[in-house]
Amino acid sequence: MEGPSALMARDLMSPYVWRESDGRWGLMVRATVRAGEPLIDTGQIWAGWSADGVHFTMLDAPSLVPGPGDHDAGGVEDPTVVREADGYVVYYSGVLADHAHGELSYATGPSLDRLSKSGVALASSKSEGNTKEATVDCPADGRWRLFYEYAADDASRVGLAIGPSVAGPWSEQSTPFMPRADSWDDWHLSTGPLLTDDPTLPVMFYNGATRDARWRIGWVAFDAAYERVVARGIEPLLTPPPVSDRSATDIAFAASVVVEAGAIWLYYSLEDRRLARALIRRS
């Protein structure tokens, strides 16, 4: 990645990558204050372009920054991009000034450097707090599916809502899948990107963790209407490289997936600070 010093001085996570009709690869990424530095925000969102999907040149200024509204005064995180004919819809996690609570928000605009915030996309509730980490799809029935992470019972969970358009309004559904006892994903779950090249069998590369937040990337397959789980991997699909210090950050976190010339490229972050890409093969 090449970009201005204000971006390169930060850690990077949550890389959302997509392909434009003109062949360019787009990227939106969360840039965070590095460990040990004063926490001025929990994230900014920057955008850039690439000719090959690996080497990105970033814009001169962030596309989204905290504030001035209260709902994201503490930070903007975890972008998810929907490309429309007349521009972009960008879901993001808006964090309050306390740097601890937030709600799923969105912005719209004709280009990545001309986005206007549109407010909260899916508010938290008494049972579902800290809504964030959007993943969306519009299957054959024409109704949009919104997957999101929420907090419940001292853990992260994956929720699902259905709406008539990319902007909702959203009707919350039953929890699509749950943690598994005695497994690598026995406590926390978080949304990941959807592989939809086969619309009859969409696959989510989700994020799961134990209670001590050692995150890995797995997969779960749904029927075409996202009404039931039809398959789920037993072992993690991606595991972070070993760490020498047991107390070190031990996280691999999926953010986006692109299919290009038959190749499945999964973009993810490691240790909440650096970006990676993996080639996924079907067995």
CSV table of C-alpha atoms in Angstrom, one decimal:
chain,number,residue,atom,x,y,z
A,1,MET,CA,0.0,0.0,0.0
A,2,GLU,CA,1.2,3.5,-0.8
A,3,GLY,CA,-0.5,6.5,0.8
A,4,PRO,CA,0.0,9.8,2.7
A,5,SER,CA,1.9,9.8,5.9
A,6,ALA,CA,-1.2,10.3,8.0
A,7,LEU,CA,-2.5,6.9,6.8
A,8,MET,CA,0.9,5.0,6.8
A,9,ALA,CA,1.4,6.0,10.5
A,10,ARG,CA,-1.6,3.9,11.5
A,11,ASP,CA,-2.3,0.1,11.7
A,12,LEU,CA,-4.6,-1.4,9.1
A,13,MET,CA,-7.5,-3.8,9.3
A,14,SER,CA,-10.8,-4.8,7.8
A,15,PRO,CA,-9.8,-4.6,4.1
A,16,TYR,CA,-12.9,-4.5,1.9
A,17,VAL,CA,-11.9,-5.2,-1.7
A,18,TRP,CA,-14.1,-5.3,-4.8
A,19,ARG,CA,-13.8,-5.1,-8.6
A,20,GLU,CA,-15.1,-2.2,-10.7
A,21,SER,CA,-16.6,-2.6,-14.2
A,22,ASP,CA,-13.5,-0.8,-15.7
A,23,GLY,CA,-11.2,-3.5,-14.2
A,24,ARG,CA,-9.8,-1.5,-11.3
A,25,TRP,CA,-9.8,-3.0,-7.8
A,26,GLY,CA,-11.2,-0.8,-5.1
A,27,LEU,CA,-10.2,-1.0,-1.4
A,28,MET,CA,-11.7,0.6,1.7
A,29,VAL,CA,-9.8,-0.1,5.0
A,30,ARG,CA,-10.0,0.8,8.6
A,31,ALA,CA,-6.9,2.7,9.9
A,32,THR,CA,-6.3,2.6,13.6
A,33,VAL,CA,-4.0,4.3,16.1
A,34,ARG,CA,-1.0,2.1,16.8
A,35,ALA,CA,-0.7,0.4,20.2
A,36,GLY,CA,0.9,2.6,22.8
A,37,GLU,CA,-0.1,5.9,21.1
A,38,PRO,CA,-2.9,8.2,22.5
A,39,LEU,CA,-6.3,6.8,21.5
A,40,ILE,CA,-7.8,9.7,19.6
A,41,ASP,CA,-10.3,7.5,17.7
A,42,THR,CA,-11.0,3.8,17.1
A,43,GLY,CA,-10.6,4.2,13.4
A,44,GLN,CA,-10.8,6.2,10.2
A,45,ILE,CA,-11.8,4.7,6.8
A,46,TRP,CA,-9.6,5.3,3.8
A,47,ALA,CA,-10.0,4.2,0.1
A,48,GLY,CA,-7.7,3.5,-2.7
A,49,TRP,CA,-7.3,1.8,-6.1
A,50,SER,CA,-5.3,-1.0,-7.6
A,51,ALA,CA,-4.6,-2.5,-11.1
A,52,ASP,CA,-3.9,-6.0,-9.7
A,53,GLY,CA,-5.7,-6.4,-6.4
A,54,VAL,CA,-2.5,-6.4,-4.4
A,55,HIS,CA,-0.7,-3.1,-4.8
A,56,PHE,CA,-3.0,-0.2,-3.8
A,57,THR,CA,-2.5,3.5,-4.1
A,58,MET,CA,-4.6,5.3,-1.5
A,59,LEU,CA,-6.4,8.6,-1.8
A,60,ASP,CA,-4.9,11.7,-0.2
A,61,ALA,CA,-7.5,12.0,2.6
A,62,PRO,CA,-9.8,9.6,4.5
A,63,SER,CA,-13.2,8.9,3.0
A,64,LEU,CA,-14.9,8.8,6.4
A,65,VAL,CA,-13.8,10.2,9.8
A,66,PRO,CA,-15.4,10.3,13.2
A,67,GLY,CA,-18.2,12.9,13.9
A,68,PRO,CA,-19.6,15.4,13.9
A,69,GLY,CA,-22.7,13.3,14.9
A,70,ASP,CA,-22.7,11.6,18.3
A,71,HIS,CA,-23.4,8.1,16.9
A,72,ASP,CA,-19.8,7.9,15.4
A,73,ALA,CA,-17.9,10.6,17.3
A,74,GLY,CA,-15.4,8.0,18.7
A,75,GLY,CA,-14.5,6.3,15.5
A,76,VAL,CA,-15.6,4.8,12.1
A,77,GLU,CA,-14.8,1.1,11.5
A,78,ASP,CA,-15.1,-1.9,9.3
A,79,PRO,CA,-16.3,-0.7,5.8
A,80,THR,CA,-18.6,-2.8,3.6
A,81,VAL,CA,-19.1,-1.4,0.1
A,82,VAL,CA,-22.2,-1.9,-2.1
A,83,ARG,CA,-21.7,-0.6,-5.7
A,84,GLU,CA,-24.7,0.9,-7.3
A,85,ALA,CA,-25.3,2.4,-10.7
A,86,ASP,CA,-25.1,6.0,-9.5
A,87,GLY,CA,-22.4,5.5,-6.8
A,88,TYR,CA,-21.7,3.8,-3.5
A,89,VAL,CA,-23.4,2.7,-0.3
A,90,VAL,CA,-20.8,2.1,2.5
A,91,TYR,CA,-21.8,0.4,5.7
A,92,TYR,CA,-19.6,1.0,8.6
A,93,SER,CA,-19.5,0.7,12.4
A,94,GLY,CA,-20.0,4.0,14.1
A,95,VAL,CA,-18.5,4.2,17.6
A,96,LEU,CA,-19.6,6.6,20.3
A,97,ALA,CA,-17.2,9.0,22.0
A,98,ASP,CA,-16.7,6.5,24.9
A,99,HIS,CA,-14.8,4.3,22.3
A,100,ALA,CA,-16.8,1.3,23.6
A,101,HIS,CA,-20.3,1.3,22.2
A,102,GLY,CA,-21.7,1.8,18.7
A,103,GLU,CA,-24.2,1.0,16.0
A,104,LEU,CA,-24.2,-0.1,12.4
A,105,SER,CA,-24.2,3.1,10.2
A,106,TYR,CA,-24.0,3.9,6.5
A,107,ALA,CA,-22.9,6.6,4.1
A,108,THR,CA,-23.7,7.2,0.4
A,109,GLY,CA,-22.2,9.1,-2.4
A,110,PRO,CA,-21.2,9.3,-6.1
A,111,SER,CA,-17.5,8.5,-5.4
A,112,LEU,CA,-15.3,7.3,-2.6
A,113,ASP,CA,-14.2,10.9,-1.8
A,114,ARG,CA,-17.7,12.3,-1.8
A,115,LEU,CA,-19.6,10.3,0.8
A,116,SER,CA,-22.3,11.7,3.0
A,117,LYS,CA,-23.3,10.0,6.2
A,118,SER,CA,-26.9,8.9,6.3
A,119,GLY,CA,-27.2,7.9,9.9
A,120,VAL,CA,-27.8,4.6,11.7
A,121,ALA,CA,-28.6,1.6,9.4
A,122,LEU,CA,-29.5,-0.9,12.2
A,123,ALA,CA,-29.8,0.4,15.8
A,124,SER,CA,-28.8,-1.6,18.8
A,125,SER,CA,-31.6,-3.0,21.1
A,126,LYS,CA,-31.8,-4.2,24.6
A,127,SER,CA,-31.0,-7.7,23.5
A,128,GLU,CA,-28.7,-6.9,20.6
A,129,GLY,CA,-26.0,-4.3,21.5
A,130,ASN,CA,-23.1,-2.9,19.5
A,131,THR,CA,-24.5,-3.7,16.0
A,132,LYS,CA,-21.6,-3.6,13.5
A,133,GLU,CA,-19.7,-5.5,10.8
A,134,ALA,CA,-22.2,-5.6,7.9
A,135,THR,CA,-22.4,-8.2,5.2
A,136,VAL,CA,-25.1,-7.9,2.6
A,137,ASP,CA,-26.6,-9.8,-0.3
A,138,CYS,CA,-29.7,-9.6,-2.5
A,139,PRO,CA,-30.7,-13.2,-3.6
A,140,ALA,CA,-33.2,-14.2,-6.2
A,141,ASP,CA,-36.3,-13.2,-4.2
A,142,GLY,CA,-35.3,-9.6,-4.4
A,143,ARG,CA,-35.2,-9.0,-0.6
A,144,TRP,CA,-31.9,-7.8,0.9
A,145,ARG,CA,-30.1,-9.9,3.6
A,146,LEU,CA,-28.1,-8.0,6.2
A,147,PHE,CA,-25.8,-10.0,8.4
A,148,TYR,CA,-24.2,-8.2,11.3
A,149,GLU,CA,-22.3,-8.7,14.5
A,150,TYR,CA,-24.0,-7.9,17.8
A,151,ALA,CA,-23.1,-8.3,21.5
A,152,ALA,CA,-25.1,-10.6,23.8
A,153,ASP,CA,-24.3,-12.6,27.0
A,154,ASP,CA,-20.7,-11.3,27.1
A,155,ALA,CA,-20.0,-12.6,23.6
A,156,SER,CA,-20.2,-11.6,19.9
A,157,ARG,CA,-23.0,-13.2,17.8
A,158,VAL,CA,-24.1,-13.1,14.2
A,159,GLY,CA,-27.5,-11.6,13.4
A,160,LEU,CA,-29.6,-11.5,10.3
A,161,ALA,CA,-32.1,-9.0,9.1
A,162,ILE,CA,-34.2,-8.7,5.9
A,163,GLY,CA,-35.2,-5.5,4.1
A,164,PRO,CA,-36.7,-4.3,0.8
A,165,SER,CA,-33.6,-2.3,-0.3
A,166,VAL,CA,-29.9,-1.9,0.5
A,167,ALA,CA,-31.0,0.9,3.0
A,168,GLY,CA,-33.7,-1.2,4.7
A,169,PRO,CA,-35.8,-0.8,6.7
A,170,TRP,CA,-34.7,-4.0,8.4
A,171,SER,CA,-36.7,-6.8,10.0
A,172,GLU,CA,-34.6,-8.9,12.4
A,173,GLN,CA,-34.7,-12.6,11.9
A,174,SER,CA,-33.7,-15.6,14.1
A,175,THR,CA,-30.0,-16.1,14.7
A,176,PRO,CA,-28.6,-17.9,11.6
A,177,PHE,CA,-25.9,-20.0,13.5
A,178,MET,CA,-24.5,-20.3,16.9
A,179,PRO,CA,-21.1,-21.1,18.6
A,180,ARG,CA,-20.3,-24.8,19.0
A,181,ALA,CA,-19.2,-26.4,22.2
A,182,ASP,CA,-15.7,-27.7,22.6
A,183,SER,CA,-14.6,-26.0,19.3
A,184,TRP,CA,-12.4,-23.2,18.1
A,185,ASP,CA,-15.6,-21.1,17.7
A,186,ASP,CA,-17.2,-21.9,21.0
A,187,TRP,CA,-17.7,-18.4,22.3
A,188,HIS,CA,-17.5,-15.5,19.8
A,189,LEU,CA,-18.9,-15.3,16.3
A,190,SER,CA,-18.6,-12.4,13.8
A,191,THR,CA,-19.8,-11.8,10.3
A,192,GLY,CA,-17.5,-12.3,7.4
A,193,PRO,CA,-17.8,-11.9,3.6
A,194,LEU,CA,-20.2,-13.9,1.4
A,195,LEU,CA,-19.1,-16.0,-1.6
A,196,THR,CA,-22.1,-15.9,-3.9
A,197,ASP,CA,-20.7,-17.1,-7.3
A,198,ASP,CA,-23.0,-20.1,-6.8
A,199,PRO,CA,-26.3,-18.4,-5.8
A,200,THR,CA,-27.8,-21.8,-4.8
A,201,LEU,CA,-25.1,-22.3,-2.1
A,202,PRO,CA,-23.8,-19.0,-0.7
A,203,VAL,CA,-20.9,-19.4,1.7
A,204,MET,CA,-19.9,-17.1,4.5
A,205,PHE,CA,-16.2,-16.9,5.6
A,206,TYR,CA,-17.1,-16.1,9.2
A,207,ASN,CA,-14.9,-15.2,12.2
A,208,GLY,CA,-15.0,-17.3,15.3
A,209,ALA,CA,-13.1,-17.3,18.6
A,210,THR,CA,-12.7,-18.8,22.0
A,211,ARG,CA,-13.6,-16.9,25.2
A,212,ASP,CA,-10.1,-15.4,25.3
A,213,ALA,CA,-10.6,-13.9,21.8
A,214,ARG,CA,-8.3,-16.1,19.7
A,215,TRP,CA,-9.9,-15.4,16.4
A,216,ARG,CA,-9.8,-17.8,13.4
A,217,ILE,CA,-11.6,-17.8,10.0
A,218,GLY,CA,-14.1,-20.6,9.2
A,219,TRP,CA,-16.9,-21.2,6.7
A,220,VAL,CA,-20.6,-21.9,6.8
A,221,ALA,CA,-22.9,-22.6,3.8
A,222,PHE,CA,-26.6,-21.6,3.5
A,223,ASP,CA,-29.5,-22.5,1.2
A,224,ALA,CA,-30.3,-20.0,-1.5
A,225,ALA,CA,-32.7,-18.0,0.7
A,226,TYR,CA,-30.4,-18.0,3.8
A,227,GLU,CA,-33.1,-19.8,5.7
A,228,ARG,CA,-31.0,-22.7,7.0
A,229,VAL,CA,-27.4,-23.8,7.3
A,230,VAL,CA,-26.5,-26.7,5.0
A,231,ALA,CA,-22.8,-27.2,5.8
A,232,ARG,CA,-20.2,-25.9,8.2
A,233,GLY,CA,-16.5,-26.5,8.3
A,234,ILE,CA,-15.2,-28.4,11.4
A,235,GLU,CA,-11.7,-26.9,11.5
A,236,PRO,CA,-10.6,-23.3,10.9
A,237,LEU,CA,-10.0,-22.4,7.3
A,238,LEU,CA,-7.3,-19.8,8.2
A,239,THR,CA,-5.3,-19.6,11.4
A,240,PRO,CA,-2.8,-16.8,12.3
A,241,PRO,CA,0.9,-17.6,12.3
A,242,PRO,CA,2.2,-18.9,15.7
A,243,VAL,CA,3.1,-16.2,18.3
A,244,SER,CA,6.0,-16.6,20.7
A,245,ASP,CA,4.2,-14.7,23.5
A,246,ARG,CA,0.9,-16.3,24.7
A,247,SER,CA,-0.4,-12.8,25.6
A,248,ALA,CA,0.2,-11.4,22.1
A,249,THR,CA,-2.8,-10.5,19.8
A,250,ASP,CA,-3.8,-13.8,18.1
A,251,ILE,CA,-6.3,-12.8,15.4
A,252,ALA,CA,-7.1,-13.6,11.8
A,253,PHE,CA,-10.3,-11.8,10.7
A,254,ALA,CA,-12.0,-12.1,7.3
A,255,ALA,CA,-13.2,-8.9,5.6
A,256,SER,CA,-14.0,-9.5,1.9
A,257,VAL,CA,-13.9,-12.0,-0.9
A,258,VAL,CA,-13.5,-11.6,-4.7
A,259,VAL,CA,-13.7,-14.2,-7.4
A,260,GLU,CA,-11.5,-13.5,-10.4
A,261,ALA,CA,-10.8,-15.9,-13.3
A,262,GLY,CA,-12.1,-18.8,-11.2
A,263,ALA,CA,-9.8,-17.9,-8.3
A,264,ILE,CA,-11.3,-17.1,-4.9
A,265,TRP,CA,-9.3,-14.4,-3.1
A,266,LEU,CA,-10.1,-13.8,0.6
A,267,TYR,CA,-8.9,-10.6,2.1
A,268,TYR,CA,-8.3,-10.5,5.9
A,269,SER,CA,-6.4,-8.8,8.6
A,270,LEU,CA,-3.8,-10.3,11.1
A,271,GLU,CA,-3.2,-9.1,14.6
A,272,ASP,CA,-5.6,-6.1,14.0
A,273,ARG,CA,-2.7,-4.3,12.3
A,274,ARG,CA,-1.7,-5.8,8.9
A,275,LEU,CA,-3.5,-6.9,5.8
A,276,ALA,CA,-3.3,-10.3,4.0
A,277,ARG,CA,-4.8,-12.2,1.1
A,278,ALA,CA,-5.4,-15.9,0.7
A,279,LEU,CA,-6.2,-18.1,-2.3
A,280,ILE,CA,-9.2,-20.4,-1.4
A,281,ARG,CA,-9.8,-23.6,-3.3
A,282,ARG,CA,-12.9,-25.7,-3.3
A,283,SER,CA,-12.5,-29.3,-2.4
